[in-house]
XYZ file of C-alpha atoms in Angstrom:
66
model
C 3.806 -4.084 12.256
C 7.190 -3.277 10.789
C 8.049 -3.206 7.112
C 9.966 -6.506 7.183
C 6.909 -8.301 8.538
C 4.688 -6.682 5.920
C 7.038 -7.760 3.143
C 7.198 -11.295 4.572
C 3.427 -11.642 4.802
C 2.628 -9.693 1.648
C 0.811 -12.559 -0.054
C -1.598 -12.764 2.870
C -1.970 -9.001 3.241
C -2.379 -8.321 -0.461
C -6.085 -9.164 -0.344
C -6.705 -6.563 2.354
C -4.767 -3.963 0.378
C -6.721 -4.777 -2.772
C -9.997 -4.376 -0.881
C -8.893 -0.964 0.386
C -7.495 0.360 -2.896
C -9.582 -1.415 -5.521
C -8.495 0.879 -8.340
C -4.976 -0.552 -8.228
C -4.355 -3.608 -10.388
C -3.074 -7.013 -9.321
C 0.156 -6.199 -11.132
C 0.763 -3.198 -8.871
C 0.375 -5.353 -5.774
C 2.532 -8.110 -7.230
C 5.353 -5.662 -7.946
C 4.933 -3.837 -4.626
C 5.596 -6.986 -2.563
C 5.183 -4.991 0.638
C 7.279 -2.000 -0.447
C 5.426 0.895 1.180
C 7.211 3.586 -0.851
C 6.326 1.898 -4.132
C 2.737 1.427 -3.007
C 2.458 5.075 -1.919
C 3.823 6.136 -5.307
C 1.228 4.068 -7.120
C -1.544 5.471 -4.908
C -0.325 8.964 -5.677
C -0.262 8.209 -9.394
C -3.638 6.433 -9.561
C -5.672 8.631 -7.222
C -3.915 11.940 -7.880
C -3.085 12.396 -4.212
C -0.241 14.479 -2.849
C 2.756 12.428 -1.705
C 1.994 13.112 1.966
C -1.567 11.809 1.646
C -0.477 8.655 -0.172
C 2.168 7.939 2.469
C -0.372 8.572 5.241
C -2.815 6.151 3.605
C -0.131 3.445 3.615
C 0.794 4.197 7.253
C -2.867 4.048 8.254
C -3.216 0.722 6.446
C -0.141 -0.617 8.257
C -1.703 0.348 11.595
C -4.825 -1.725 10.840
C -2.672 -4.817 10.469
C -1.573 -4.947 14.099
């Protein structure tokens, strides 16, 4: 699923993302609106992950949406 599709269906996908990363607030998901770089940054900040791990988490999540 490409990034444009994710952004377009963000409202529907937000629930799945919240289930996966429950430590992130609703506000984070509302601001993210499908922006994978923003989401990876928030994962990095909240979970203390390296940038590469946060980006990989987002990519792995994107793959589950297909």
